[in-house]
Amino acid sequence: MSLPNKLGGFGRCLGDFPVKREAGNGLKLPYVSEDTKSAPIGDIAYPDGDICLDPIQIDNLRAHVLQNLSMSSKLSNSILLFSKIQIARPQTTNITTPLISKQFSQCLSAMAASSLSSTFHSTHSSTYDRMASKCTYSIAVQFLPLLPPITSSSYVLDNSCGTGLVTALVKAQFPSARIKGADLAPGMIDMYNTHIKANNGWEETVSSTVCDCRDLKGMEDGSFTHVVTNFGFAPDANDLAGPGKAAREMWRVLRAGGVAAVSIWKGKLPTMPSCFTWSRQWES
Amino acid sequence: MDAIQGTARRIRPDEEPFAWNIPDDWSRAPWLQRTLADAGFGERVEVKQIDGGMSAGSLDELVDNIMCGKDMFFGKYSEEEVSKIPAVLKEEIKKLSAYYEDGEGVGIKMESWVAFATK
């Protein structure tokens, strides 16, 4: 027998989405255990018994979360995982309610990135993004919510997109967003395209091109409402004029009133190579 | 980079470690603001500091992740030298003031500048 319940206690991201509690089925979500550092992915934490969802409810929950997910500061400290929600047998977990709340916010973070396929992750995790250990993600997830709202009429350029972390974050919060990913490194665009193909509905709204941020060939003046350049502003240390060229190109392709966001590492030395620097080594 | 360079110096003390030789300016807020202003954005540029960083479930995992870049950082090292890196790197990371351990694992705090420029 199903009993109505609400997950309001799990944080504002989830809000008051109703779920049913019943025996037999469980909802498997990725989370990072706080009591054992080594447990990377586990089953959902249950507050007092099993939270159970049928497949339709899971779809609804997932859609609800993705539509309402706020990229709050909570996410900046969360783990980027790439898993899809799936039905699983319930697994009893002995944890307290406050812990559940935090774990659920981590689940939400994972769901923000859940549109990335496991195949993509397998490839992805062994190279640039794995080395980055979420450092570029940790910054993007904080500044993207500071941009003017992205709507269905927005057109976002993920400039120096790398493997597509910014695109995934934008799509998680704004599923209808139109996005173009551009990167100088063909290997990065290959991975970006894998990402597009792996996600239902992305092929209609996401495109890509191999393109140098210093010369956005094929992109018309005033095309984009948002241009995001997350640590790709200076792709080549040997080109001292590069950042200036990239900035002029960003200005050119933005519509009047459009906004560019550009991130760089602070400090004497960069902590991470750009995707371009990395891919030159990686593809050689 | 400090930990990577520290590791390199301990394993090959007579060799200059790998570095990205970019101008110092390129990691400073005034440079970022000026570059965007000069590109056409003028005074409609705002720069904020946003802090984040690397993180992983454990120090071993973090070191494994960084080792994905070993061909870049330690490209000419012998197999024997490469085998020494993880243990030394772990020690160098733990020396960093930005290193932390918490209930979720470990991490290295990193700071960034983010510019928001309106056309």
PDB file of N, CA and C in Angstrom, chain B residues 35-78:
ATOM      1  N   THR B  35      41.229  43.791 -20.363  1.00  0.00           N
ATOM      2  CA  THR B  35      41.165  43.088 -21.648  1.00  0.00           C
ATOM      3  C   THR B  35      39.742  43.092 -22.198  1.00  0.00           C
ATOM      4  N   LEU B  36      38.790  42.855 -21.329  1.00  0.00           N
ATOM      5  CA  LEU B  36      37.398  42.855 -21.780  1.00  0.00           C
ATOM      6  C   LEU B  36      36.916  44.271 -22.088  1.00  0.00           C
ATOM      7  N   ALA B  37      37.334  45.219 -21.263  1.00  0.00           N
ATOM      8  CA  ALA B  37      36.938  46.614 -21.514  1.00  0.00           C
ATOM      9  C   ALA B  37      37.446  47.067 -22.876  1.00  0.00           C
ATOM     10  N   ASP B  38      38.706  46.764 -23.146  1.00  0.00           N
ATOM     11  CA  ASP B  38      39.313  47.190 -24.406  1.00  0.00           C
ATOM     12  C   ASP B  38      38.692  46.493 -25.618  1.00  0.00           C
ATOM     13  N   ALA B  39      38.095  45.338 -25.387  1.00  0.00           N
ATOM     14  CA  ALA B  39      37.497  44.578 -26.495  1.00  0.00           C
ATOM     15  C   ALA B  39      36.160  45.163 -26.934  1.00  0.00           C
ATOM     16  N   GLY B  40      35.654  46.121 -26.171  1.00  0.00           N
ATOM     17  CA  GLY B  40      34.387  46.734 -26.553  1.00  0.00           C
ATOM     18  C   GLY B  40      33.379  46.819 -25.417  1.00  0.00           C
ATOM     19  N   PHE B  41      33.635  46.091 -24.356  1.00  0.00           N
ATOM     20  CA  PHE B  41      32.661  46.089 -23.264  1.00  0.00           C
ATOM     21  C   PHE B  41      32.740  47.364 -22.408  1.00  0.00           C
ATOM     22  N   GLY B  42      33.838  48.076 -22.539  1.00  0.00           N
ATOM     23  CA  GLY B  42      33.973  49.347 -21.838  1.00  0.00           C
ATOM     24  C   GLY B  42      33.834  49.208 -20.326  1.00  0.00           C
ATOM     25  N   GLU B  43      33.008  50.038 -19.763  1.00  0.00           N
ATOM     26  CA  GLU B  43      32.869  50.037 -18.301  1.00  0.00           C
ATOM     27  C   GLU B  43      31.890  48.974 -17.804  1.00  0.00           C
ATOM     28  N   ARG B  44      31.288  48.248 -18.698  1.00  0.00           N
ATOM     29  CA  ARG B  44      30.279  47.261 -18.275  1.00  0.00           C
ATOM     30  C   ARG B  44      30.925  45.905 -17.998  1.00  0.00           C
ATOM     31  N   VAL B  45      31.970  45.935 -17.214  1.00  0.00           N
ATOM     32  CA  VAL B  45      32.672  44.707 -16.835  1.00  0.00           C
ATOM     33  C   VAL B  45      32.776  44.661 -15.315  1.00  0.00           C
ATOM     34  N   GLU B  46      32.372  43.560 -14.753  1.00  0.00           N
ATOM     35  CA  GLU B  46      32.489  43.380 -13.310  1.00  0.00           C
ATOM     36  C   GLU B  46      33.272  42.098 -13.063  1.00  0.00           C
ATOM     37  N   VAL B  47      34.245  42.162 -12.155  1.00  0.00           N
ATOM     38  CA  VAL B  47      35.048  40.976 -11.856  1.00  0.00           C
ATOM     39  C   VAL B  47      34.814  40.565 -10.412  1.00  0.00           C
ATOM     40  N   LYS B  48      34.536  39.302 -10.222  1.00  0.00           N
ATOM     41  CA  LYS B  48      34.327  38.769  -8.869  1.00  0.00           C
ATOM     42  C   LYS B  48      35.344  37.660  -8.601  1.00  0.00           C
ATOM     43  N   GLN B  49      35.702  37.525  -7.349  1.00  0.00           N
ATOM     44  CA  GLN B  49      36.520  36.372  -6.968  1.00  0.00           C
ATOM     45  C   GLN B  49      35.590  35.221  -6.597  1.00  0.00           C
ATOM     46  N   ILE B  50      35.838  34.071  -7.163  1.00  0.00           N
ATOM     47  CA  ILE B  50      35.060  32.885  -6.816  1.00  0.00           C
ATOM     48  C   ILE B  50      36.038  31.766  -6.468  1.00  0.00           C
ATOM     49  N   ASP B  51      35.806  31.189  -5.318  1.00  0.00           N
ATOM     50  CA  ASP B  51      36.721  30.155  -4.834  1.00  0.00           C
ATOM     51  C   ASP B  51      36.124  28.769  -5.018  1.00  0.00           C
ATOM     52  N   GLY B  52      36.952  27.863  -5.413  1.00  0.00           N
ATOM     53  CA  GLY B  52      36.519  26.465  -5.571  1.00  0.00           C
ATOM     54  C   GLY B  52      37.716  25.587  -5.337  1.00  0.00           C
ATOM     55  N   GLY B  53      37.904  24.601  -6.161  1.00  0.00           N
ATOM     56  CA  GLY B  53      39.110  23.804  -6.027  1.00  0.00           C
ATOM     57  C   GLY B  53      38.955  22.378  -6.487  1.00  0.00           C
ATOM     58  N   MET B  54      40.063  21.674  -6.379  1.00  0.00           N
ATOM     59  CA  MET B  54      40.057  20.251  -6.681  1.00  0.00           C
ATOM     60  C   MET B  54      39.471  19.517  -5.481  1.00  0.00           C
ATOM     61  N   SER B  55      38.826  18.423  -5.737  1.00  0.00           N
ATOM     62  CA  SER B  55      38.368  17.599  -4.628  1.00  0.00           C
ATOM     63  C   SER B  55      38.273  16.151  -5.075  1.00  0.00           C
ATOM     64  N   ALA B  56      38.353  15.283  -4.116  1.00  0.00           N
ATOM     65  CA  ALA B  56      38.260  13.847  -4.398  1.00  0.00           C
ATOM     66  C   ALA B  56      37.868  13.139  -3.114  1.00  0.00           C
ATOM     67  N   GLY B  57      37.495  11.896  -3.254  1.00  0.00           N
ATOM     68  CA  GLY B  57      37.047  11.145  -2.087  1.00  0.00           C
ATOM     69  C   GLY B  57      38.162  10.820  -1.104  1.00  0.00           C
ATOM     70  N   SER B  58      39.376  10.798  -1.590  1.00  0.00           N
ATOM     71  CA  SER B  58      40.509  10.484  -0.724  1.00  0.00           C
ATOM     72  C   SER B  58      41.765  11.091  -1.352  1.00  0.00           C
ATOM     73  N   LEU B  59      42.818  11.159  -0.550  1.00  0.00           N
ATOM     74  CA  LEU B  59      44.077  11.688  -1.075  1.00  0.00           C
ATOM     75  C   LEU B  59      44.624  10.772  -2.166  1.00  0.00           C
ATOM     76  N   ASP B  60      44.450   9.484  -1.980  1.00  0.00           N
ATOM     77  CA  ASP B  60      44.905   8.540  -3.018  1.00  0.00           C
ATOM     78  C   ASP B  60      44.204   8.817  -4.347  1.00  0.00           C
ATOM     79  N   GLU B  61      42.908   9.068  -4.260  1.00  0.00           N
ATOM     80  CA  GLU B  61      42.144   9.339  -5.483  1.00  0.00           C
ATOM     81  C   GLU B  61      42.595  10.645  -6.129  1.00  0.00           C
ATOM     82  N   LEU B  62      42.833  11.641  -5.295  1.00  0.00           N
ATOM     83  CA  LEU B  62      43.273  12.932  -5.835  1.00  0.00           C
ATOM     84  C   LEU B  62      44.614  12.781  -6.547  1.00  0.00           C
ATOM     85  N   VAL B  63      45.507  12.045  -5.915  1.00  0.00           N
ATOM     86  CA  VAL B  63      46.822  11.820  -6.538  1.00  0.00           C
ATOM     87  C   VAL B  63      46.656  11.030  -7.833  1.00  0.00           C
ATOM     88  N   ASP B  64      45.795  10.027  -7.811  1.00  0.00           N
ATOM     89  CA  ASP B  64      45.536   9.262  -9.049  1.00  0.00           C
ATOM     90  C   ASP B  64      45.026  10.177 -10.150  1.00  0.00           C
ATOM     91  N   ASN B  65      44.136  11.085  -9.781  1.00  0.00           N
ATOM     92  CA  ASN B  65      43.596  12.021 -10.774  1.00  0.00           C
ATOM     93  C   ASN B  65      44.695  12.893 -11.367  1.00  0.00           C
ATOM     94  N   ILE B  66      45.515  13.448 -10.503  1.00  0.00           N
ATOM     95  CA  ILE B  66      46.590  14.330 -10.987  1.00  0.00           C
ATOM     96  C   ILE B  66      47.575  13.540 -11.840  1.00  0.00           C
ATOM     97  N   MET B  67      47.730  12.278 -11.501  1.00  0.00           N
ATOM     98  CA  MET B  67      48.653  11.446 -12.283  1.00  0.00           C
ATOM     99  C   MET B  67      48.171  11.238 -13.721  1.00  0.00           C
ATOM    100  N   CYS B  68      46.908  11.561 -13.981  1.00  0.00           N
ATOM    101  CA  CYS B  68      46.438  11.521 -15.382  1.00  0.00           C
ATOM    102  C   CYS B  68      47.237  12.506 -16.240  1.00  0.00           C
ATOM    103  N   GLY B  69      47.826  13.489 -15.598  1.00  0.00           N
ATOM    104  CA  GLY B  69      48.623  14.458 -16.341  1.00  0.00           C
ATOM    105  C   GLY B  69      50.110  14.202 -16.255  1.00  0.00           C
ATOM    106  N   LYS B  70      50.482  12.997 -15.858  1.00  0.00           N
ATOM    107  CA  LYS B  70      51.918  12.728 -15.629  1.00  0.00           C
ATOM    108  C   LYS B  70      52.750  12.893 -16.897  1.00  0.00           C
ATOM    109  N   ASP B  71      52.141  12.590 -18.042  1.00  0.00           N
ATOM    110  CA  ASP B  71      52.909  12.724 -19.283  1.00  0.00           C
ATOM    111  C   ASP B  71      53.242  14.181 -19.578  1.00  0.00           C
ATOM    112  N   MET B  72      52.416  15.061 -19.073  1.00  0.00           N
ATOM    113  CA  MET B  72      52.689  16.478 -19.260  1.00  0.00           C
ATOM    114  C   MET B  72      53.695  16.984 -18.204  1.00  0.00           C
ATOM    115  N   PHE B  73      53.442  16.605 -16.962  1.00  0.00           N
ATOM    116  CA  PHE B  73      54.263  17.129 -15.869  1.00  0.00           C
ATOM    117  C   PHE B  73      55.615  16.424 -15.750  1.00  0.00           C
ATOM    118  N   PHE B  74      55.598  15.139 -16.019  1.00  0.00           N
ATOM    119  CA  PHE B  74      56.801  14.330 -15.779  1.00  0.00           C
ATOM    120  C   PHE B  74      57.121  13.489 -17.029  1.00  0.00           C
ATOM    121  N   GLY B  75      57.022  14.145 -18.172  1.00  0.00           N
ATOM    122  CA  GLY B  75      57.072  13.438 -19.443  1.00  0.00           C
ATOM    123  C   GLY B  75      58.332  12.628 -19.695  1.00  0.00           C
ATOM    124  N   LYS B  76      59.480  13.115 -19.241  1.00  0.00           N
ATOM    125  CA  LYS B  76      60.731  12.439 -19.596  1.00  0.00           C
ATOM    126  C   LYS B  76      61.272  11.567 -18.457  1.00  0.00           C
ATOM    127  N   TYR B  77      60.447  11.311 -17.495  1.00  0.00           N
ATOM    128  CA  TYR B  77      60.920  10.531 -16.352  1.00  0.00           C
ATOM    129  C   TYR B  77      61.001   9.041 -16.696  1.00  0.00           C
ATOM    130  N   SER B  78      61.932   8.377 -16.042  1.00  0.00           N
ATOM    131  CA  SER B  78      62.042   6.924 -16.230  1.00  0.00           C
ATOM    132  C   SER B  78      60.908   6.239 -15.453  1.00  0.00           C
TER     133      SER B  78
END
